[in-house]
Every structure is written in C-alpha cells, then in structure tokens.
PDB file of C-alpha atoms and ligand atoms in Angstrom:
ATOM      1  CA  MET A  23      75.562 133.272  44.753  1.00 69.00           C
ATOM      2  CA  SER A  24      78.757 132.492  42.929  1.00 81.00           C
ATOM      3  CA  TYR A  25      82.654 132.553  43.287  1.00 89.00           C
ATOM      4  CA  SER A  26      85.081 134.531  41.819  1.00 96.00           C
ATOM      5  CA  ILE A  27      89.031 134.393  42.423  1.00 97.00           C
ATOM      6  CA  ALA A  28      90.840 137.755  40.570  1.00 98.00           C
ATOM      7  CA  ILE A  29      94.606 137.151  40.145  1.00 98.00           C
ATOM      8  CA  ASP A  30      96.188 139.715  38.613  1.00 98.00           C
ATOM      9  CA  GLY A  31     100.133 140.169  37.585  1.00 97.00           C
ATOM     10  CA  PRO A  32     102.985 141.049  35.029  1.00 96.00           C
ATOM     11  CA  ALA A  33     102.866 138.881  32.263  1.00 90.00           C
ATOM     12  CA  GLY A  34     105.281 135.867  32.919  1.00 89.00           C
ATOM     13  CA  ALA A  35     104.202 135.983  36.489  1.00 93.00           C
ATOM     14  CA  GLY A  36     103.392 131.912  36.048  1.00 92.00           C
ATOM     15  CA  LYS A  37      98.972 133.244  36.787  1.00 95.00           C
ATOM     16  CA  SER A  38      97.723 130.555  34.129  1.00 93.00           C
ATOM     17  CA  THR A  39      99.751 128.028  35.389  1.00 94.00           C
ATOM     18  CA  ILE A  40      98.430 128.783  38.543  1.00 96.00           C
ATOM     19  CA  ALA A  41      94.967 129.193  37.761  1.00 96.00           C
ATOM     20  CA  LYS A  42      94.625 126.155  36.204  1.00 94.00           C
ATOM     21  CA  ILE A  43      95.920 123.713  39.065  1.00 96.00           C
ATOM     22  CA  VAL A  44      93.493 125.857  41.593  1.00 96.00           C
ATOM     23  CA  SER A  45      90.444 126.138  39.345  1.00 95.00           C
ATOM     24  CA  LYS A  46      91.092 122.066  38.790  1.00 93.00           C
ATOM     25  CA  GLN A  47      91.403 121.521  42.706  1.00 94.00           C
ATOM     26  CA  LEU A  48      88.778 123.404  43.275  1.00 93.00           C
ATOM     27  CA  GLY A  49      86.486 122.815  40.577  1.00 93.00           C
ATOM     28  CA  TYR A  50      86.294 126.145  39.044  1.00 94.00           C
ATOM     29  CA  THR A  51      85.710 127.191  35.672  1.00 94.00           C
ATOM     30  CA  TYR A  52      89.386 129.277  34.657  1.00 94.00           C
ATOM     31  CA  ILE A  53      88.614 132.320  32.512  1.00 95.00           C
ATOM     32  CA  ASP A  54      92.120 133.727  30.875  1.00 95.00           C
ATOM     33  CA  THR A  55      90.672 137.128  29.920  1.00 97.00           C
ATOM     34  CA  GLY A  56      94.542 137.883  28.445  1.00 96.00           C
ATOM     35  CA  ALA A  57      93.022 135.699  25.406  1.00 97.00           C
ATOM     36  CA  MET A  58      90.241 137.115  24.313  1.00 97.00           C
ATOM     37  CA  TYR A  59      92.383 140.521  23.946  1.00 97.00           C
ATOM     38  CA  ARG A  60      94.624 137.735  22.029  1.00 97.00           C
ATOM     39  CA  ALA A  61      91.055 137.319  20.316  1.00 98.00           C
ATOM     40  CA  MET A  62      90.054 140.035  19.253  1.00 98.00           C
ATOM     41  CA  ALA A  63      93.947 141.027  17.951  1.00 98.00           C
ATOM     42  CA  VAL A  64      93.650 138.058  15.841  1.00 98.00           C
ATOM     43  CA  TYR A  65      90.879 139.672  14.226  1.00 98.00           C
ATOM     44  CA  PHE A  66      92.592 143.310  13.874  1.00 98.00           C
ATOM     45  CA  ASP A  67      95.384 141.346  12.406  1.00 97.00           C
ATOM     46  CA  GLU A  68      93.316 139.400  10.261  1.00 96.00           C
ATOM     47  CA  LYS A  69      91.726 142.642   8.882  1.00 96.00           C
ATOM     48  CA  GLY A  70      95.286 144.057   8.573  1.00 97.00           C
ATOM     49  CA  VAL A  71      93.728 147.172  11.399  1.00 97.00           C
ATOM     50  CA  ASN A  72      96.579 149.458  12.246  1.00 97.00           C
ATOM     51  CA  PRO A  73      96.817 149.342  16.106  1.00 97.00           C
ATOM     52  CA  ASP A  74      97.241 153.056  16.593  1.00 97.00           C
ATOM     53  CA  ASP A  75      94.487 154.216  14.461  1.00 97.00           C
ATOM     54  CA  GLU A  76      91.899 154.139  17.202  1.00 97.00           C
ATOM     55  CA  ASN A  77      89.138 155.132  14.833  1.00 97.00           C
ATOM     56  CA  GLU A  78      89.941 152.347  12.435  1.00 97.00           C
ATOM     57  CA  ILE A  79      89.673 150.003  15.800  1.00 97.00           C
ATOM     58  CA  ASN A  80      86.791 151.606  17.023  1.00 97.00           C
ATOM     59  CA  GLU A  81      85.295 151.227  14.012  1.00 96.00           C
ATOM     60  CA  HIS A  82      86.095 147.018  13.812  1.00 97.00           C
ATOM     61  CA  VAL A  83      85.097 146.427  17.740  1.00 97.00           C
ATOM     62  CA  ASP A  84      81.705 145.921  16.535  1.00 95.00           C
ATOM     63  CA  GLU A  85      82.279 143.100  14.174  1.00 96.00           C
ATOM     64  CA  VAL A  86      83.342 140.585  16.662  1.00 97.00           C
ATOM     65  CA  ASP A  87      82.084 138.473  18.569  1.00 96.00           C
ATOM     66  CA  ILE A  88      83.845 136.299  21.229  1.00 96.00           C
ATOM     67  CA  GLU A  89      82.844 133.149  22.813  1.00 95.00           C
ATOM     68  CA  LEU A  90      85.031 131.041  25.409  1.00 94.00           C
ATOM     69  CA  LYS A  91      83.850 127.140  25.692  1.00 93.00           C
ATOM     70  CA  HIS A  92      85.993 124.165  27.669  1.00 88.00           C
ATOM     71  CA  ILE A  93      86.684 121.590  26.050  1.00 89.00           C
ATOM     72  CA  ASP A  94      88.009 118.181  27.552  1.00 85.00           C
ATOM     73  CA  GLY A  95      89.079 121.157  30.206  1.00 79.00           C
ATOM     74  CA  LEU A  96      90.616 122.909  28.362  1.00 85.00           C
ATOM     75  CA  GLN A  97      89.543 126.716  27.531  1.00 89.00           C
ATOM     76  CA  HIS A  98      89.042 127.329  23.473  1.00 95.00           C
ATOM     77  CA  VAL A  99      88.459 130.831  22.258  1.00 97.00           C
ATOM     78  CA  PHE A 100      85.858 131.460  18.903  1.00 97.00           C
ATOM     79  CA  LEU A 101      86.309 134.516  17.336  1.00 98.00           C
ATOM     80  CA  ASN A 102      83.010 134.901  14.969  1.00 97.00           C
ATOM     81  CA  SER A 103      82.359 131.404  15.656  1.00 97.00           C
ATOM     82  CA  ALA A 104      85.748 130.176  14.548  1.00 97.00           C
ATOM     83  CA  ASP A 105      87.837 127.932  16.762  1.00 98.00           C
ATOM     84  CA  VAL A 106      91.495 130.543  17.239  1.00 98.00           C
ATOM     85  CA  THR A 107      92.979 129.213  19.946  1.00 97.00           C
ATOM     86  CA  ASP A 108      96.435 128.030  17.942  1.00 96.00           C
ATOM     87  CA  LYS A 109      96.515 131.449  16.768  1.00 97.00           C
ATOM     88  CA  LEU A 110      96.054 133.021  20.036  1.00 96.00           C
ATOM     89  CA  ARG A 111     100.257 132.917  21.493  1.00 91.00           C
ATOM     90  CA  LEU A 112     102.008 133.744  18.772  1.00 92.00           C
ATOM     91  CA  GLU A 113     104.739 136.239  19.520  1.00 86.00           C
ATOM     92  CA  GLN A 114     102.189 138.504  16.647  1.00 93.00           C
ATOM     93  CA  THR A 115      99.065 137.897  17.994  1.00 96.00           C
ATOM     94  CA  GLY A 116     100.910 139.202  21.606  1.00 91.00           C
ATOM     95  CA  LYS A 117     102.021 142.165  20.242  1.00 90.00           C
ATOM     96  CA  MET A 118      98.700 143.380  18.573  1.00 95.00           C
ATOM     97  CA  ALA A 119      97.211 142.740  21.614  1.00 95.00           C
ATOM     98  CA  SER A 120      99.123 144.564  23.354  1.00 90.00           C
ATOM     99  CA  LYS A 121      98.853 147.244  21.348  1.00 92.00           C
ATOM    100  CA  THR A 122      94.900 147.416  21.125  1.00 96.00           C
ATOM    101  CA  SER A 123      94.319 146.238  24.540  1.00 95.00           C
ATOM    102  CA  LYS A 124      94.742 149.935  25.349  1.00 95.00           C
ATOM    103  CA  TYR A 125      91.918 151.299  23.858  1.00 97.00           C
ATOM    104  CA  GLY A 126      88.021 151.822  25.252  1.00 97.00           C
ATOM    105  CA  ALA A 127      86.168 150.397  22.838  1.00 98.00           C
ATOM    106  CA  VAL A 128      88.075 146.804  23.218  1.00 98.00           C
ATOM    107  CA  ARG A 129      88.456 147.070  27.056  1.00 97.00           C
ATOM    108  CA  SER A 130      84.586 147.754  27.626  1.00 97.00           C
ATOM    109  CA  LYS A 131      83.615 145.005  24.905  1.00 97.00           C
ATOM    110  CA  LEU A 132      85.665 142.254  27.039  1.00 97.00           C
ATOM    111  CA  VAL A 133      84.863 143.456  30.479  1.00 98.00           C
ATOM    112  CA  GLU A 134      81.286 143.212  29.953  1.00 97.00           C
ATOM    113  CA  LEU A 135      81.887 139.945  28.843  1.00 96.00           C
ATOM    114  CA  GLN A 136      83.736 138.436  31.313  1.00 97.00           C
ATOM    115  CA  ARG A 137      81.773 139.989  33.970  1.00 97.00           C
ATOM    116  CA  LYS A 138      78.723 137.865  32.300  1.00 95.00           C
ATOM    117  CA  ILE A 139      80.913 134.959  32.851  1.00 94.00           C
ATOM    118  CA  ALA A 140      81.601 135.644  36.269  1.00 94.00           C
ATOM    119  CA  LYS A 141      77.909 135.891  37.160  1.00 94.00           C
ATOM    120  CA  SER A 142      76.902 132.268  35.406  1.00 92.00           C
ATOM    121  CA  CYS A 143      79.316 130.575  37.692  1.00 93.00           C
ATOM    122  CA  ASP A 144      82.090 130.368  40.017  1.00 94.00           C
ATOM    123  CA  VAL A 145      85.190 131.059  38.177  1.00 95.00           C
ATOM    124  CA  ILE A 146      88.816 131.605  38.616  1.00 97.00           C
ATOM    125  CA  MET A 147      89.809 134.622  36.410  1.00 97.00           C
ATOM    126  CA  ASP A 148      92.808 135.675  35.811  1.00 97.00           C
ATOM    127  CA  GLY A 149      94.282 139.170  33.936  1.00 97.00           C
ATOM    128  CA  ARG A 150      95.655 142.631  34.698  1.00 96.00           C
ATOM    129  CA  ASP A 151      92.606 144.535  35.680  1.00 97.00           C
ATOM    130  CA  ILE A 152      90.345 141.979  37.549  1.00 98.00           C
ATOM    131  CA  GLY A 153      90.191 143.242  41.022  1.00 98.00           C
ATOM    132  CA  THR A 154      90.923 146.849  40.245  1.00 97.00           C
ATOM    133  CA  VAL A 155      87.717 146.675  37.870  1.00 97.00           C
ATOM    134  CA  VAL A 156      86.141 143.765  36.015  1.00 98.00           C
ATOM    135  CA  LEU A 157      85.567 142.239  39.981  1.00 98.00           C
ATOM    136  CA  PRO A 158      85.941 144.609  42.731  1.00 97.00           C
ATOM    137  CA  ASP A 159      83.673 142.511  44.521  1.00 97.00           C
ATOM    138  CA  ALA A 160      85.459 138.890  43.916  1.00 97.00           C
ATOM    139  CA  PHE A 161      85.567 136.929  47.214  1.00 96.00           C
ATOM    140  CA  LEU A 162      89.093 136.746  47.194  1.00 97.00           C
ATOM    141  CA  LYS A 163      91.684 139.041  44.574  1.00 98.00           C
ATOM    142  CA  ILE A 164      95.662 137.882  44.210  1.00 98.00           C
ATOM    143  CA  TYR A 165      98.324 140.108  43.113  1.00 98.00           C
ATOM    144  CA  LEU A 166     100.979 137.378  41.487  1.00 98.00           C
ATOM    145  CA  THR A 167     103.978 138.419  40.632  1.00 97.00           C
ATOM    146  CA  ALA A 168     107.929 137.885  40.583  1.00 97.00           C
ATOM    147  CA  SER A 169     111.001 140.086  39.614  1.00 97.00           C
ATOM    148  CA  VAL A 170     111.660 140.464  35.899  1.00 97.00           C
ATOM    149  CA  ASP A 171     115.042 138.136  36.781  1.00 97.00           C
ATOM    150  CA  THR A 172     112.766 135.040  37.217  1.00 96.00           C
ATOM    151  CA  ARG A 173     110.366 135.450  35.019  1.00 96.00           C
ATOM    152  CA  ALA A 174     112.953 136.425  32.165  1.00 95.00           C
ATOM    153  CA  LYS A 175     114.535 133.113  33.214  1.00 95.00           C
ATOM    154  CA  ARG A 176     111.546 130.903  33.261  1.00 92.00           C
ATOM    155  CA  ARG A 177     110.930 132.543  29.904  1.00 90.00           C
ATOM    156  CA  PHE A 178     114.058 131.713  28.264  1.00 93.00           C
ATOM    157  CA  ASP A 179     114.082 127.746  29.999  1.00 93.00           C
ATOM    158  CA  GLU A 180     110.831 127.205  28.781  1.00 88.00           C
ATOM    159  CA  LEU A 181     111.818 128.314  25.245  1.00 89.00           C
ATOM    160  CA  LYS A 182     115.289 126.229  25.115  1.00 91.00           C
ATOM    161  CA  GLU A 183     113.140 123.352  26.199  1.00 92.00           C
ATOM    162  CA  LYS A 184     111.178 123.904  23.366  1.00 88.00           C
ATOM    163  CA  GLY A 185     114.551 123.664  21.143  1.00 90.00           C
ATOM    164  CA  GLN A 186     113.842 127.353  20.053  1.00 87.00           C
ATOM    165  CA  ASP A 187     116.750 129.929  20.173  1.00 88.00           C
ATOM    166  CA  CYS A 188     116.988 132.665  22.908  1.00 90.00           C
ATOM    167  CA  ASP A 189     118.875 135.379  24.186  1.00 94.00           C
ATOM    168  CA  LEU A 190     118.097 136.269  27.963  1.00 96.00           C
ATOM    169  CA  ASP A 191     118.643 139.693  28.064  1.00 96.00           C
ATOM    170  CA  LEU A 192     116.107 140.612  24.634  1.00 95.00           C
ATOM    171  CA  ILE A 193     113.841 138.972  26.716  1.00 94.00           C
ATOM    172  CA  LYS A 194     114.552 140.908  29.769  1.00 96.00           C
ATOM    173  CA  LYS A 195     114.277 143.426  27.527  1.00 95.00           C
ATOM    174  CA  ASP A 196     110.575 142.555  26.462  1.00 90.00           C
ATOM    175  CA  ILE A 197     109.270 141.564  29.620  1.00 93.00           C
ATOM    176  CA  ALA A 198     110.273 145.005  31.109  1.00 94.00           C
ATOM    177  CA  ASP A 199     108.574 146.469  28.299  1.00 91.00           C
ATOM    178  CA  ARG A 200     105.047 145.103  28.551  1.00 89.00           C
ATOM    179  CA  ASP A 201     106.101 145.529  31.897  1.00 93.00           C
ATOM    180  CA  TYR A 202     105.849 149.423  31.409  1.00 93.00           C
ATOM    181  CA  ALA A 203     103.054 149.778  28.877  1.00 91.00           C
ATOM    182  CA  ASP A 204     100.744 147.799  31.241  1.00 91.00           C
ATOM    183  CA  MET A 205     101.185 149.772  34.246  1.00 95.00           C
ATOM    184  CA  HIS A 206     100.871 153.284  32.681  1.00 94.00           C
ATOM    185  CA  ARG A 207      98.282 152.774  29.961  1.00 92.00           C
ATOM    186  CA  GLU A 208      95.200 155.337  30.857  1.00 94.00           C
ATOM    187  CA  ILE A 209      92.578 153.183  31.178  1.00 95.00           C
ATOM    188  CA  SER A 210      92.850 150.243  33.413  1.00 95.00           C
ATOM    189  CA  PRO A 211      96.748 149.944  34.176  1.00 95.00           C
ATOM    190  CA  LEU A 212      97.835 147.209  35.872  1.00 96.00           C
ATOM    191  CA  LYS A 213      98.053 147.524  39.549  1.00 96.00           C
ATOM    192  CA  GLN A 214      97.231 146.259  42.453  1.00 98.00           C
ATOM    193  CA  ALA A 215      93.922 146.011  44.590  1.00 98.00           C
ATOM    194  CA  ASP A 216      93.969 147.442  47.696  1.00 97.00           C
ATOM    195  CA  ASP A 217      92.259 144.291  49.076  1.00 97.00           C
ATOM    196  CA  ALA A 218      94.542 141.938  47.261  1.00 98.00           C
ATOM    197  CA  VAL A 219      96.676 139.573  48.711  1.00 97.00           C
ATOM    198  CA  LEU A 220     100.333 139.741  47.094  1.00 97.00           C
ATOM    199  CA  LEU A 221     101.908 136.889  46.556  1.00 97.00           C
ATOM    200  CA  ASP A 222     105.793 137.428  44.977  1.00 97.00           C
ATOM    201  CA  THR A 223     106.808 133.609  43.290  1.00 95.00           C
ATOM    202  CA  SER A 224     110.421 134.493  42.730  1.00 95.00           C
ATOM    203  CA  ASP A 225     111.382 132.209  45.382  1.00 93.00           C
ATOM    204  CA  MET A 226     108.246 130.095  45.050  1.00 94.00           C
ATOM    205  CA  ASP A 227     107.464 126.592  43.214  1.00 93.00           C
ATOM    206  CA  ILE A 228     104.346 125.968  41.887  1.00 94.00           C
ATOM    207  CA  ASP A 229     103.011 123.836  44.323  1.00 96.00           C
ATOM    208  CA  ALA A 230     103.855 125.935  47.029  1.00 97.00           C
ATOM    209  CA  VAL A 231     102.072 128.945  45.006  1.00 97.00           C
ATOM    210  CA  VAL A 232      98.999 126.605  45.111  1.00 97.00           C
ATOM    211  CA  GLY A 233      99.236 125.335  48.325  1.00 97.00           C
ATOM    212  CA  ALA A 234      99.608 129.291  49.523  1.00 97.00           C
ATOM    213  CA  ILE A 235      96.117 130.282  46.902  1.00 97.00           C
ATOM    214  CA  ILE A 236      94.199 127.740  48.280  1.00 96.00           C
ATOM    215  CA  LYS A 237      94.942 128.477  52.088  1.00 96.00           C
ATOM    216  CA  LEU A 238      93.701 131.823  51.410  1.00 96.00           C
ATOM    217  CA  ILE A 239      90.560 130.809  49.789  1.00 94.00           C
ATOM    218  CA  GLU A 240      89.731 128.223  52.981  1.00 93.00           C
ATOM    219  CA  GLU A 241      90.290 130.442  55.411  1.00 94.00           C
ATOM    220  CA  LYS A 242      88.055 132.999  54.046  1.00 91.00           C
ATOM    221  CA  LYS A 243      85.621 130.769  53.624  1.00 88.00           C
ATOM    222  CA  ASN A 244      85.900 129.482  57.243  1.00 84.00           C
TER     223      ASN A 244
HETATM  224  O1   DC B  10      98.233 137.922  30.135  1.00 89.77           O
HETATM  225  P1   DC B  10      98.462 138.248  28.413  1.00 89.77           P
HETATM  226  O2   DC B  10      99.654 137.436  27.727  1.00 89.77           O
HETATM  227  O3   DC B  10      97.695 136.910  27.397  1.00 89.77           O
HETATM  228  O4   DC B  10      97.287 138.703  27.825  1.00 89.77           O
HETATM  229  C1   DC B  10      97.712 139.780  26.223  1.00 89.77           C
HETATM  230  C2   DC B  10      97.595 141.332  26.159  1.00 89.77           C
HETATM  231  O5   DC B  10      96.375 141.589  27.048  1.00 89.77           O
HETATM  232  C3   DC B  10      98.573 141.735  27.225  1.00 89.77           C
HETATM  233  O6   DC B  10      99.583 142.986  26.477  1.00 89.77           O
HETATM  234  C4   DC B  10      97.934 142.508  28.272  1.00 89.77           C
HETATM  235  C5   DC B  10      96.121 142.182  27.772  1.00 89.77           C
HETATM  236  N1   DC B  10      95.579 141.974  28.919  1.00 89.77           N
HETATM  237  C6   DC B  10      94.375 143.256  29.654  1.00 89.77           C
HETATM  238  O7   DC B  10      94.781 144.276  29.210  1.00 89.77           O
HETATM  239  N2   DC B  10      93.589 143.323  30.540  1.00 89.77           N
HETATM  240  C7   DC B  10      93.724 141.626  30.948  1.00 89.77           C
HETATM  241  N3   DC B  10      92.633 141.689  31.677  1.00 89.77           N
HETATM  242  C8   DC B  10      94.372 140.258  30.461  1.00 89.77           C
HETATM  243  C9   DC B  10      95.244 140.963  29.020  1.00 89.77           C
END
C-alpha cells in the first residue's frame, strides 16, 4: 500500500517549503500540483490563448502532455517533453494559472495525472483540492494556513532579500485576491476537508510546522 499525505491551503502559506522538507525526512515523493497548473499555463501563454475564453482553452487542453521527473531530488516539470521548470514561477505564468485553473477540462486532466502518480509511490502532495477531491482517502490531510498579513510579510521579506522593489500593501491585496479566486471558484474551490488537521502557521517557524506534521504522521501510523 502506498501512503499519501495531502497538504492544502492558500497561496503563500508555506506548503511547498514544508512539504519538501517533510518528504525528504520521510523518503516520500513530493508532488507540487500548483506546478502542473503553471505548466499548463506556460502552454496557454505560448499559444496566445485567451484565458477568459473557456472554449478556446478546451480546444487546446488535449494538446498538452505534462510529466514530472525528479532530478537530484528536485521536481522538474516537462511540457510536451520540454523542461519548463524555469518558467513556472514567472509572474505572468502565475496569473495565467490562476485564471485557467478554474476550468473543468484543465482540472480533470491534471487530477487524473495526480491520482495516477499517488498510486505508484508514497507521496506528499500539495495544492488546493488534494484532500477534498484528488485524494479523498489520503492517509493524513493537513490544511496549512496563515493570516494574510503574515503571508504578505513573508513574501515581502523574500522579495527584499532578492533585491526586488516591492510594496507591502500591493502584496497584501494580491494575496487577498488570490484567496478569493481560489475559494470562490465553481469547481473544486479551496476549502478545508472535514477530516483535515488545521495548522495555522502565523506564529510558527518552519521547524515547528515540520515537527508538528511529522508528529501527526507518526501518531497515525502507531
Ligand atoms: O500553488 P501555486 O501558486 O503554484 O498554484 C498555481 C495556481 O494553480 C493557483 O492559482 C491555484 C491553482 N491550483 C489549483 O487550482 N489546484 C491545485 N491543486 C494547485 C494549484
């Protein structure tokens, strides 16, 4: 039997940072499902598809083949055999992913792929609908969140450290807008699964969050 751990939550809650560390400690495969929506978005951007036109999106979905490979412990995403990992975090890609991840055709294609991967190995998968839709029978479900202020401050510090100019109020607004879009879309909106454990990390550092999750997994296994 393969174990699956679902981590859902809003943008900027630290899901991927935490999931990467926990998966390394446990020897699980980390699957960043946001990266799959982003890879689809790269394709739509390259094709010049209008993200507001669902019919146009539907016409192109079947042209997309996405594969995940782990190289030196890092997830790489291949779009029609090309490694697009470097393009995934671009602002433009994030915007396109946010707009196109609400469509049924996009979601069902990626959910199918996510379920297939989870069957083949022990995974920690993070996203918005993992505990509610993708893996409703996951061994453990975590809903990881933090206040808008905390998430905005973390992002602000991250950008400052990279030497980028940024405005805290704008970051806050962007985070609040993304939360609203993720939580209010028609298909698979972001919400805590009934059987998920809520972890609010506003006052926790990374080590504390990792420790809490490892403890939950160990308790469940024993
Ligand atoms: O977590 P992220 O920022 O990389 O996600 C990119 C976009 O994809 C974001 O707008 C939310 C969406 N997404 C989703 O709808 N379902 C998932 N399981 C993962 C991400």
